[in-house]
Amino acid sequence: MIKGENQKVVILGAGLAGLSSAFKLKKQGIETILLEKTSIAGGTAKTVKKNEYLFDLTGHALHLSDDIAKEFIFNELNLGKELVAVERKSVILMDDEFIPYPFQYNLSYLEENKRNLCVIEFLKTNYKNLHQTDNTNTNNLSFYRSFEQFCYSTLGKGISELFMIPYNEKLWATKAKDMGIEWMGKYVPKPNFEKIIEGAFVKKEVDGSGYNAHFYYPKSGGIQTLSNAIYGDIRDLVYFNQEVTGVDLENKEVFCGNKKYKYQYLISSIPLPEFLKLTNLSDKDRNLKWNVVRAFFVAVPSKKTPPFTWIYVPDPKNKIYRIGNFSLFSPSLSTNNEDVLYIECSANHEELEKLPTYEQIKDEIEKITQLDIDKIKLIEIIDICPGYPIYDLSWKEKVNSIKKDLEEKDVIVAGRYGSWKYESMEDSIMDGIIASNLIIQKGQ
Ligand SMILES: Cc1cc2nc3c(=O)[nH]c(=O)nc-3n(C[C@H](O)[C@H](O)[C@H](O)COP(=O)(O)OP(=O)(O)OC[C@H]3O[C@@H](n4cnc5c(N)ncnc54)[C@H](O)[C@@H]3O)c2cc1C
């Protein structure tokens, strides 16, 4: 029985964003309930148990850069002792060789002609930028119309065509010329000139570059440990198996089948296209786009595959775009002398027929893991939908106008899917905290 049908705040979705909002609102004594359609907390940041195997919905490496998020996780949730700092050991598979990540800082690992192409084209691009005669500021991301233009104008043809464009086109299931730049920020930093040139001639084993050189991961229990830590303090607010089936924005009512909840403020962390369909704004769903990640989980003999946390596979001939090994996130995810690997493929949500079957990727798995296929045991196949909200060229206008319409109705969207952004777990937690702060401020 859910307490009180009249709530100050109703939150939709018990992923990290919804859970974090509820946690903070509870601390302020603000009357809140959280409705979740499944029977567990965590959303995309959950850990699945299948037979003796434990795995996340592909690798979930926790990167922490925000002091507020760190304070929340380490102190308020008291996870300081439970989270272990793990070194990223990631590589790129190219021409049957593993090249250390990031690609642009390790060009010396390429065949000579490819290395030369990358360096020459990068130098030409930089020369052109230095001698730009108009007032355009190439350091400003908003200068670039598309991801493709950013790549060619900052990295040059070689790095763009060998890695940046093919890898991202596979991951996002979208052509680089059709992708905007708003998602890039910390994920694709502006190239460092010295590091590119040095890395083209000097081989380095490990380079702590990029936003994810180190990450945190729970000692045990998979990434679910993080979601559970938030949920543990707000059990009384969270109602499972409550699929929201309608939202009346005018009368401020949420429906779960024939149950109705009135709210003063609504925080939605459920996927934005789904939320719009539940409201009378459905005729204006503004054609949001997303990909679906098909994740294959396999068990392999321990320590017999290449020793990398994850391997990027940019070659368009391969259907797989990334393979990771959970045992290198935490040994607690190995079992019975077996490691669990995740294998990711992606397709645009309007082209699901492009998602491969296990049969169709067996050869690729064999080649990348360097194991005979009879040593590889398929555990599970899961479609993560939506996987990545796609930033097409009109993403900003569409999402901003939807948010404005919703804010006028006292609806705050939060999290990777609620606010329709390329967000990490840290970002989604921060979004949840910010959403609760907005309500706390309004209440004062
Ligand atoms: C393949 C993949 C790999 C990733 N790897 C990383 C990584 O390495 N590091 C990292 O930091 N982040 C990673 N992320 C991102 C991370 O998973 C998300 O940022 C975060 O989990 C999003 O949390 P959320 O609360 O915004 O959304 P969600 O976790 O999706 O939560 C939304 C909740 O809403 C519920 N819901 C949906 N519809 C309804 C409805 N009608 N009624 C009620 N409830 C509903 C869902 O069941 C779900 O529980 C990855 C994501 C993917 C897809």
PDB file of N, CA and C in Angstrom, residues 103-176:
ATOM      1  N   PHE A 103      44.229   6.586 -28.685  1.00  0.00           N
ATOM      2  CA  PHE A 103      44.817   6.367 -30.002  1.00  0.00           C
ATOM      3  C   PHE A 103      45.777   7.491 -30.406  1.00  0.00           C
ATOM      4  N   GLN A 104      45.296   8.751 -30.270  1.00  0.00           N
ATOM      5  CA  GLN A 104      46.061   9.885 -30.826  1.00  0.00           C
ATOM      6  C   GLN A 104      47.389  10.111 -30.115  1.00  0.00           C
ATOM      7  N   TYR A 105      47.530   9.548 -28.884  1.00  0.00           N
ATOM      8  CA  TYR A 105      48.790   9.746 -28.158  1.00  0.00           C
ATOM      9  C   TYR A 105      49.712   8.528 -28.266  1.00  0.00           C
ATOM     10  N   ASN A 106      49.343   7.577 -29.094  1.00  0.00           N
ATOM     11  CA  ASN A 106      50.150   6.353 -29.220  1.00  0.00           C
ATOM     12  C   ASN A 106      50.342   5.958 -30.680  1.00  0.00           C
ATOM     13  N   LEU A 107      50.553   6.951 -31.525  1.00  0.00           N
ATOM     14  CA  LEU A 107      50.628   6.686 -32.962  1.00  0.00           C
ATOM     15  C   LEU A 107      51.873   5.863 -33.320  1.00  0.00           C
ATOM     16  N   SER A 108      52.872   5.841 -32.433  1.00  0.00           N
ATOM     17  CA  SER A 108      54.099   5.085 -32.742  1.00  0.00           C
ATOM     18  C   SER A 108      53.829   3.583 -32.839  1.00  0.00           C
ATOM     19  N   TYR A 109      52.685   3.139 -32.352  1.00  0.00           N
ATOM     20  CA  TYR A 109      52.360   1.701 -32.433  1.00  0.00           C
ATOM     21  C   TYR A 109      51.781   1.313 -33.794  1.00  0.00           C
ATOM     22  N   LEU A 110      51.504   2.323 -34.641  1.00  0.00           N
ATOM     23  CA  LEU A 110      50.886   2.022 -35.949  1.00  0.00           C
ATOM     24  C   LEU A 110      51.943   1.598 -36.958  1.00  0.00           C
ATOM     25  N   GLU A 111      51.472   0.971 -38.043  1.00  0.00           N
ATOM     26  CA  GLU A 111      52.390   0.735 -39.167  1.00  0.00           C
ATOM     27  C   GLU A 111      52.921   2.097 -39.616  1.00  0.00           C
ATOM     28  N   GLU A 112      54.149   2.111 -40.140  1.00  0.00           N
ATOM     29  CA  GLU A 112      54.813   3.386 -40.421  1.00  0.00           C
ATOM     30  C   GLU A 112      53.993   4.312 -41.339  1.00  0.00           C
ATOM     31  N   ASN A 113      53.432   3.717 -42.403  1.00  0.00           N
ATOM     32  CA  ASN A 113      52.705   4.592 -43.347  1.00  0.00           C
ATOM     33  C   ASN A 113      51.477   5.217 -42.691  1.00  0.00           C
ATOM     34  N   LYS A 114      50.836   4.461 -41.782  1.00  0.00           N
ATOM     35  CA  LYS A 114      49.653   5.015 -41.103  1.00  0.00           C
ATOM     36  C   LYS A 114      50.081   6.070 -40.085  1.00  0.00           C
ATOM     37  N   ARG A 115      51.160   5.786 -39.375  1.00  0.00           N
ATOM     38  CA  ARG A 115      51.672   6.780 -38.410  1.00  0.00           C
ATOM     39  C   ARG A 115      51.996   8.088 -39.138  1.00  0.00           C
ATOM     40  N   ASN A 116      52.692   7.954 -40.291  1.00  0.00           N
ATOM     41  CA  ASN A 116      53.070   9.154 -41.029  1.00  0.00           C
ATOM     42  C   ASN A 116      51.850   9.937 -41.508  1.00  0.00           C
ATOM     43  N   LEU A 117      50.866   9.211 -41.989  1.00  0.00           N
ATOM     44  CA  LEU A 117      49.640   9.880 -42.448  1.00  0.00           C
ATOM     45  C   LEU A 117      49.028  10.676 -41.290  1.00  0.00           C
ATOM     46  N   CYS A 118      48.936  10.035 -40.117  1.00  0.00           N
ATOM     47  CA  CYS A 118      48.321  10.709 -38.959  1.00  0.00           C
ATOM     48  C   CYS A 118      49.108  11.970 -38.586  1.00  0.00           C
ATOM     49  N   VAL A 119      50.440  11.843 -38.541  1.00  0.00           N
ATOM     50  CA  VAL A 119      51.252  12.979 -38.092  1.00  0.00           C
ATOM     51  C   VAL A 119      51.183  14.119 -39.112  1.00  0.00           C
ATOM     52  N   ILE A 120      51.361  13.777 -40.388  1.00  0.00           N
ATOM     53  CA  ILE A 120      51.395  14.833 -41.413  1.00  0.00           C
ATOM     54  C   ILE A 120      50.055  15.574 -41.463  1.00  0.00           C
ATOM     55  N   GLU A 121      48.978  14.799 -41.444  1.00  0.00           N
ATOM     56  CA  GLU A 121      47.658  15.440 -41.547  1.00  0.00           C
ATOM     57  C   GLU A 121      47.348  16.253 -40.280  1.00  0.00           C
ATOM     58  N   PHE A 122      47.835  15.770 -39.137  1.00  0.00           N
ATOM     59  CA  PHE A 122      47.619  16.533 -37.893  1.00  0.00           C
ATOM     60  C   PHE A 122      48.392  17.857 -37.957  1.00  0.00           C
ATOM     61  N   LEU A 123      49.636  17.789 -38.430  1.00  0.00           N
ATOM     62  CA  LEU A 123      50.442  19.014 -38.524  1.00  0.00           C
ATOM     63  C   LEU A 123      49.819  20.011 -39.513  1.00  0.00           C
ATOM     64  N   LYS A 124      49.341  19.472 -40.640  1.00  0.00           N
ATOM     65  CA  LYS A 124      48.712  20.372 -41.630  1.00  0.00           C
ATOM     66  C   LYS A 124      47.512  21.081 -41.017  1.00  0.00           C
ATOM     67  N   THR A 125      46.717  20.321 -40.292  1.00  0.00           N
ATOM     68  CA  THR A 125      45.503  20.885 -39.678  1.00  0.00           C
ATOM     69  C   THR A 125      45.877  21.980 -38.693  1.00  0.00           C
ATOM     70  N   ASN A 126      46.896  21.695 -37.867  1.00  0.00           N
ATOM     71  CA  ASN A 126      47.306  22.682 -36.879  1.00  0.00           C
ATOM     72  C   ASN A 126      47.880  23.932 -37.512  1.00  0.00           C
ATOM     73  N   TYR A 127      48.633  23.725 -38.576  1.00  0.00           N
ATOM     74  CA  TYR A 127      49.229  24.859 -39.283  1.00  0.00           C
ATOM     75  C   TYR A 127      48.106  25.768 -39.802  1.00  0.00           C
ATOM     76  N   LYS A 128      47.103  25.093 -40.387  1.00  0.00           N
ATOM     77  CA  LYS A 128      45.968  25.846 -40.941  1.00  0.00           C
ATOM     78  C   LYS A 128      45.262  26.634 -39.827  1.00  0.00           C
ATOM     79  N   ASN A 129      45.070  25.970 -38.681  1.00  0.00           N
ATOM     80  CA  ASN A 129      44.370  26.640 -37.574  1.00  0.00           C
ATOM     81  C   ASN A 129      45.161  27.835 -37.052  1.00  0.00           C
ATOM     82  N   LEU A 130      46.505  27.662 -36.984  1.00  0.00           N
ATOM     83  CA  LEU A 130      47.349  28.753 -36.473  1.00  0.00           C
ATOM     84  C   LEU A 130      47.286  29.971 -37.377  1.00  0.00           C
ATOM     85  N   HIS A 131      47.126  29.698 -38.687  1.00  0.00           N
ATOM     86  CA  HIS A 131      47.145  30.800 -39.653  1.00  0.00           C
ATOM     87  C   HIS A 131      45.752  31.205 -40.108  1.00  0.00           C
ATOM     88  N   GLN A 132      44.788  30.834 -39.309  1.00  0.00           N
ATOM     89  CA  GLN A 132      43.404  31.228 -39.576  1.00  0.00           C
ATOM     90  C   GLN A 132      43.336  32.753 -39.608  1.00  0.00           C
ATOM     91  N   THR A 133      42.780  33.328 -40.675  1.00  0.00           N
ATOM     92  CA  THR A 133      42.788  34.791 -40.747  1.00  0.00           C
ATOM     93  C   THR A 133      41.506  35.418 -40.208  1.00  0.00           C
ATOM     94  N   ASP A 134      40.396  34.656 -40.226  1.00  0.00           N
ATOM     95  CA  ASP A 134      39.176  35.277 -39.681  1.00  0.00           C
ATOM     96  C   ASP A 134      39.191  35.148 -38.152  1.00  0.00           C
ATOM     97  N   ASN A 135      38.097  35.560 -37.527  1.00  0.00           N
ATOM     98  CA  ASN A 135      38.100  35.631 -36.060  1.00  0.00           C
ATOM     99  C   ASN A 135      37.563  34.362 -35.394  1.00  0.00           C
ATOM    100  N   THR A 136      37.413  33.301 -36.152  1.00  0.00           N
ATOM    101  CA  THR A 136      36.821  32.113 -35.551  1.00  0.00           C
ATOM    102  C   THR A 136      37.751  31.529 -34.488  1.00  0.00           C
ATOM    103  N   ASN A 137      37.162  31.074 -33.415  1.00  0.00           N
ATOM    104  CA  ASN A 137      37.935  30.517 -32.312  1.00  0.00           C
ATOM    105  C   ASN A 137      37.817  29.003 -32.357  1.00  0.00           C
ATOM    106  N   THR A 138      38.858  28.349 -32.882  1.00  0.00           N
ATOM    107  CA  THR A 138      38.775  26.890 -33.053  1.00  0.00           C
ATOM    108  C   THR A 138      38.880  26.163 -31.716  1.00  0.00           C
ATOM    109  N   ASN A 139      39.185  26.905 -30.630  1.00  0.00           N
ATOM    110  CA  ASN A 139      39.198  26.266 -29.305  1.00  0.00           C
ATOM    111  C   ASN A 139      37.797  26.115 -28.741  1.00  0.00           C
ATOM    112  N   ASN A 140      36.873  26.841 -29.337  1.00  0.00           N
ATOM    113  CA  ASN A 140      35.510  26.821 -28.832  1.00  0.00           C
ATOM    114  C   ASN A 140      34.718  25.727 -29.557  1.00  0.00           C
ATOM    115  N   LEU A 141      34.235  24.753 -28.770  1.00  0.00           N
ATOM    116  CA  LEU A 141      33.527  23.628 -29.394  1.00  0.00           C
ATOM    117  C   LEU A 141      32.355  24.066 -30.261  1.00  0.00           C
ATOM    118  N   SER A 142      31.682  25.155 -29.831  1.00  0.00           N
ATOM    119  CA  SER A 142      30.476  25.560 -30.567  1.00  0.00           C
ATOM    120  C   SER A 142      30.812  26.060 -31.973  1.00  0.00           C
ATOM    121  N   PHE A 143      32.104  26.212 -32.266  1.00  0.00           N
ATOM    122  CA  PHE A 143      32.533  26.604 -33.605  1.00  0.00           C
ATOM    123  C   PHE A 143      32.226  25.484 -34.615  1.00  0.00           C
ATOM    124  N   TYR A 144      32.201  24.239 -34.118  1.00  0.00           N
ATOM    125  CA  TYR A 144      32.058  23.108 -35.048  1.00  0.00           C
ATOM    126  C   TYR A 144      30.599  22.733 -35.250  1.00  0.00           C
ATOM    127  N   ARG A 145      30.260  22.490 -36.515  1.00  0.00           N
ATOM    128  CA  ARG A 145      28.879  22.166 -36.869  1.00  0.00           C
ATOM    129  C   ARG A 145      28.555  20.717 -36.522  1.00  0.00           C
ATOM    130  N   SER A 146      29.532  19.831 -36.731  1.00  0.00           N
ATOM    131  CA  SER A 146      29.271  18.404 -36.535  1.00  0.00           C
ATOM    132  C   SER A 146      30.513  17.742 -35.938  1.00  0.00           C
ATOM    133  N   PHE A 147      30.334  16.532 -35.439  1.00  0.00           N
ATOM    134  CA  PHE A 147      31.466  15.773 -34.903  1.00  0.00           C
ATOM    135  C   PHE A 147      32.496  15.541 -36.010  1.00  0.00           C
ATOM    136  N   GLU A 148      31.998  15.265 -37.210  1.00  0.00           N
ATOM    137  CA  GLU A 148      32.917  15.033 -38.326  1.00  0.00           C
ATOM    138  C   GLU A 148      33.796  16.267 -38.562  1.00  0.00           C
ATOM    139  N   GLN A 149      33.156  17.432 -38.561  1.00  0.00           N
ATOM    140  CA  GLN A 149      33.928  18.659 -38.806  1.00  0.00           C
ATOM    141  C   GLN A 149      34.958  18.871 -37.687  1.00  0.00           C
ATOM    142  N   PHE A 150      34.552  18.608 -36.444  1.00  0.00           N
ATOM    143  CA  PHE A 150      35.493  18.747 -35.321  1.00  0.00           C
ATOM    144  C   PHE A 150      36.711  17.856 -35.552  1.00  0.00           C
ATOM    145  N   CYS A 151      36.453  16.587 -35.927  1.00  0.00           N
ATOM    146  CA  CYS A 151      37.567  15.642 -36.085  1.00  0.00           C
ATOM    147  C   CYS A 151      38.532  16.105 -37.160  1.00  0.00           C
ATOM    148  N   TYR A 152      37.986  16.398 -38.344  1.00  0.00           N
ATOM    149  CA  TYR A 152      38.880  16.798 -39.446  1.00  0.00           C
ATOM    150  C   TYR A 152      39.605  18.105 -39.127  1.00  0.00           C
ATOM    151  N   SER A 153      38.926  19.028 -38.428  1.00  0.00           N
ATOM    152  CA  SER A 153      39.535  20.349 -38.203  1.00  0.00           C
ATOM    153  C   SER A 153      40.502  20.378 -37.036  1.00  0.00           C
ATOM    154  N   THR A 154      40.475  19.385 -36.150  1.00  0.00           N
ATOM    155  CA  THR A 154      41.395  19.447 -35.006  1.00  0.00           C
ATOM    156  C   THR A 154      42.411  18.307 -35.027  1.00  0.00           C
ATOM    157  N   LEU A 155      41.994  17.127 -35.526  1.00  0.00           N
ATOM    158  CA  LEU A 155      42.869  15.944 -35.471  1.00  0.00           C
ATOM    159  C   LEU A 155      43.471  15.615 -36.831  1.00  0.00           C
ATOM    160  N   GLY A 156      42.811  16.099 -37.881  1.00  0.00           N
ATOM    161  CA  GLY A 156      43.288  15.791 -39.231  1.00  0.00           C
ATOM    162  C   GLY A 156      42.720  14.470 -39.730  1.00  0.00           C
ATOM    163  N   LYS A 157      42.958  14.254 -41.021  1.00  0.00           N
ATOM    164  CA  LYS A 157      42.341  13.127 -41.741  1.00  0.00           C
ATOM    165  C   LYS A 157      42.775  11.758 -41.175  1.00  0.00           C
ATOM    166  N   GLY A 158      44.073  11.615 -40.845  1.00  0.00           N
ATOM    167  CA  GLY A 158      44.580  10.296 -40.438  1.00  0.00           C
ATOM    168  C   GLY A 158      43.918   9.790 -39.168  1.00  0.00           C
ATOM    169  N   ILE A 159      44.065  10.559 -38.077  1.00  0.00           N
ATOM    170  CA  ILE A 159      43.504  10.134 -36.779  1.00  0.00           C
ATOM    171  C   ILE A 159      41.983  10.015 -36.896  1.00  0.00           C
ATOM    172  N   SER A 160      41.379  10.939 -37.645  1.00  0.00           N
ATOM    173  CA  SER A 160      39.918  10.918 -37.784  1.00  0.00           C
ATOM    174  C   SER A 160      39.459   9.640 -38.470  1.00  0.00           C
ATOM    175  N   GLU A 161      40.102   9.310 -39.596  1.00  0.00           N
ATOM    176  CA  GLU A 161      39.572   8.190 -40.404  1.00  0.00           C
ATOM    177  C   GLU A 161      40.018   6.828 -39.899  1.00  0.00           C
ATOM    178  N   LEU A 162      41.128   6.795 -39.140  1.00  0.00           N
ATOM    179  CA  LEU A 162      41.562   5.488 -38.624  1.00  0.00           C
ATOM    180  C   LEU A 162      40.843   5.122 -37.332  1.00  0.00           C
ATOM    181  N   PHE A 163      40.565   6.129 -36.489  1.00  0.00           N
ATOM    182  CA  PHE A 163      39.937   5.786 -35.209  1.00  0.00           C
ATOM    183  C   PHE A 163      38.692   6.600 -34.865  1.00  0.00           C
ATOM    184  N   MET A 164      38.853   7.915 -34.742  1.00  0.00           N
ATOM    185  CA  MET A 164      37.778   8.725 -34.155  1.00  0.00           C
ATOM    186  C   MET A 164      36.433   8.545 -34.852  1.00  0.00           C
ATOM    187  N   ILE A 165      36.441   8.620 -36.170  1.00  0.00           N
ATOM    188  CA  ILE A 165      35.160   8.563 -36.882  1.00  0.00           C
ATOM    189  C   ILE A 165      34.619   7.127 -36.927  1.00  0.00           C
ATOM    190  N   PRO A 166      35.408   6.128 -37.369  1.00  0.00           N
ATOM    191  CA  PRO A 166      34.805   4.783 -37.434  1.00  0.00           C
ATOM    192  C   PRO A 166      34.367   4.262 -36.072  1.00  0.00           C
ATOM    193  N   TYR A 167      35.161   4.518 -35.013  1.00  0.00           N
ATOM    194  CA  TYR A 167      34.751   3.983 -33.708  1.00  0.00           C
ATOM    195  C   TYR A 167      33.439   4.633 -33.253  1.00  0.00           C
ATOM    196  N   ASN A 168      33.391   5.957 -33.347  1.00  0.00           N
ATOM    197  CA  ASN A 168      32.182   6.635 -32.854  1.00  0.00           C
ATOM    198  C   ASN A 168      30.963   6.357 -33.724  1.00  0.00           C
ATOM    199  N   GLU A 169      31.176   6.166 -35.019  1.00  0.00           N
ATOM    200  CA  GLU A 169      30.022   5.829 -35.873  1.00  0.00           C
ATOM    201  C   GLU A 169      29.442   4.472 -35.483  1.00  0.00           C
ATOM    202  N   LYS A 170      30.321   3.554 -35.079  1.00  0.00           N
ATOM    203  CA  LYS A 170      29.817   2.232 -34.653  1.00  0.00           C
ATOM    204  C   LYS A 170      29.091   2.338 -33.316  1.00  0.00           C
ATOM    205  N   LEU A 171      29.746   3.010 -32.368  1.00  0.00           N
ATOM    206  CA  LEU A 171      29.150   3.124 -31.034  1.00  0.00           C
ATOM    207  C   LEU A 171      27.783   3.808 -31.082  1.00  0.00           C
ATOM    208  N   TRP A 172      27.734   4.956 -31.750  1.00  0.00           N
ATOM    209  CA  TRP A 172      26.508   5.762 -31.750  1.00  0.00           C
ATOM    210  C   TRP A 172      25.523   5.326 -32.838  1.00  0.00           C
ATOM    211  N   ALA A 173      25.981   4.428 -33.719  1.00  0.00           N
ATOM    212  CA  ALA A 173      25.151   3.982 -34.849  1.00  0.00           C
ATOM    213  C   ALA A 173      24.615   5.191 -35.621  1.00  0.00           C
ATOM    214  N   THR A 174      25.490   6.155 -35.838  1.00  0.00           N
ATOM    215  CA  THR A 174      25.113   7.400 -36.510  1.00  0.00           C
ATOM    216  C   THR A 174      26.324   7.896 -37.301  1.00  0.00           C
ATOM    217  N   LYS A 175      26.076   8.462 -38.463  1.00  0.00           N
ATOM    218  CA  LYS A 175      27.181   9.012 -39.254  1.00  0.00           C
ATOM    219  C   LYS A 175      27.770  10.243 -38.549  1.00  0.00           C
ATOM    220  N   ALA A 176      29.101  10.379 -38.583  1.00  0.00           N
ATOM    221  CA  ALA A 176      29.760  11.491 -37.891  1.00  0.00           C
ATOM    222  C   ALA A 176      29.280  12.844 -38.418  1.00  0.00           C
TER     223      ALA A 176
END
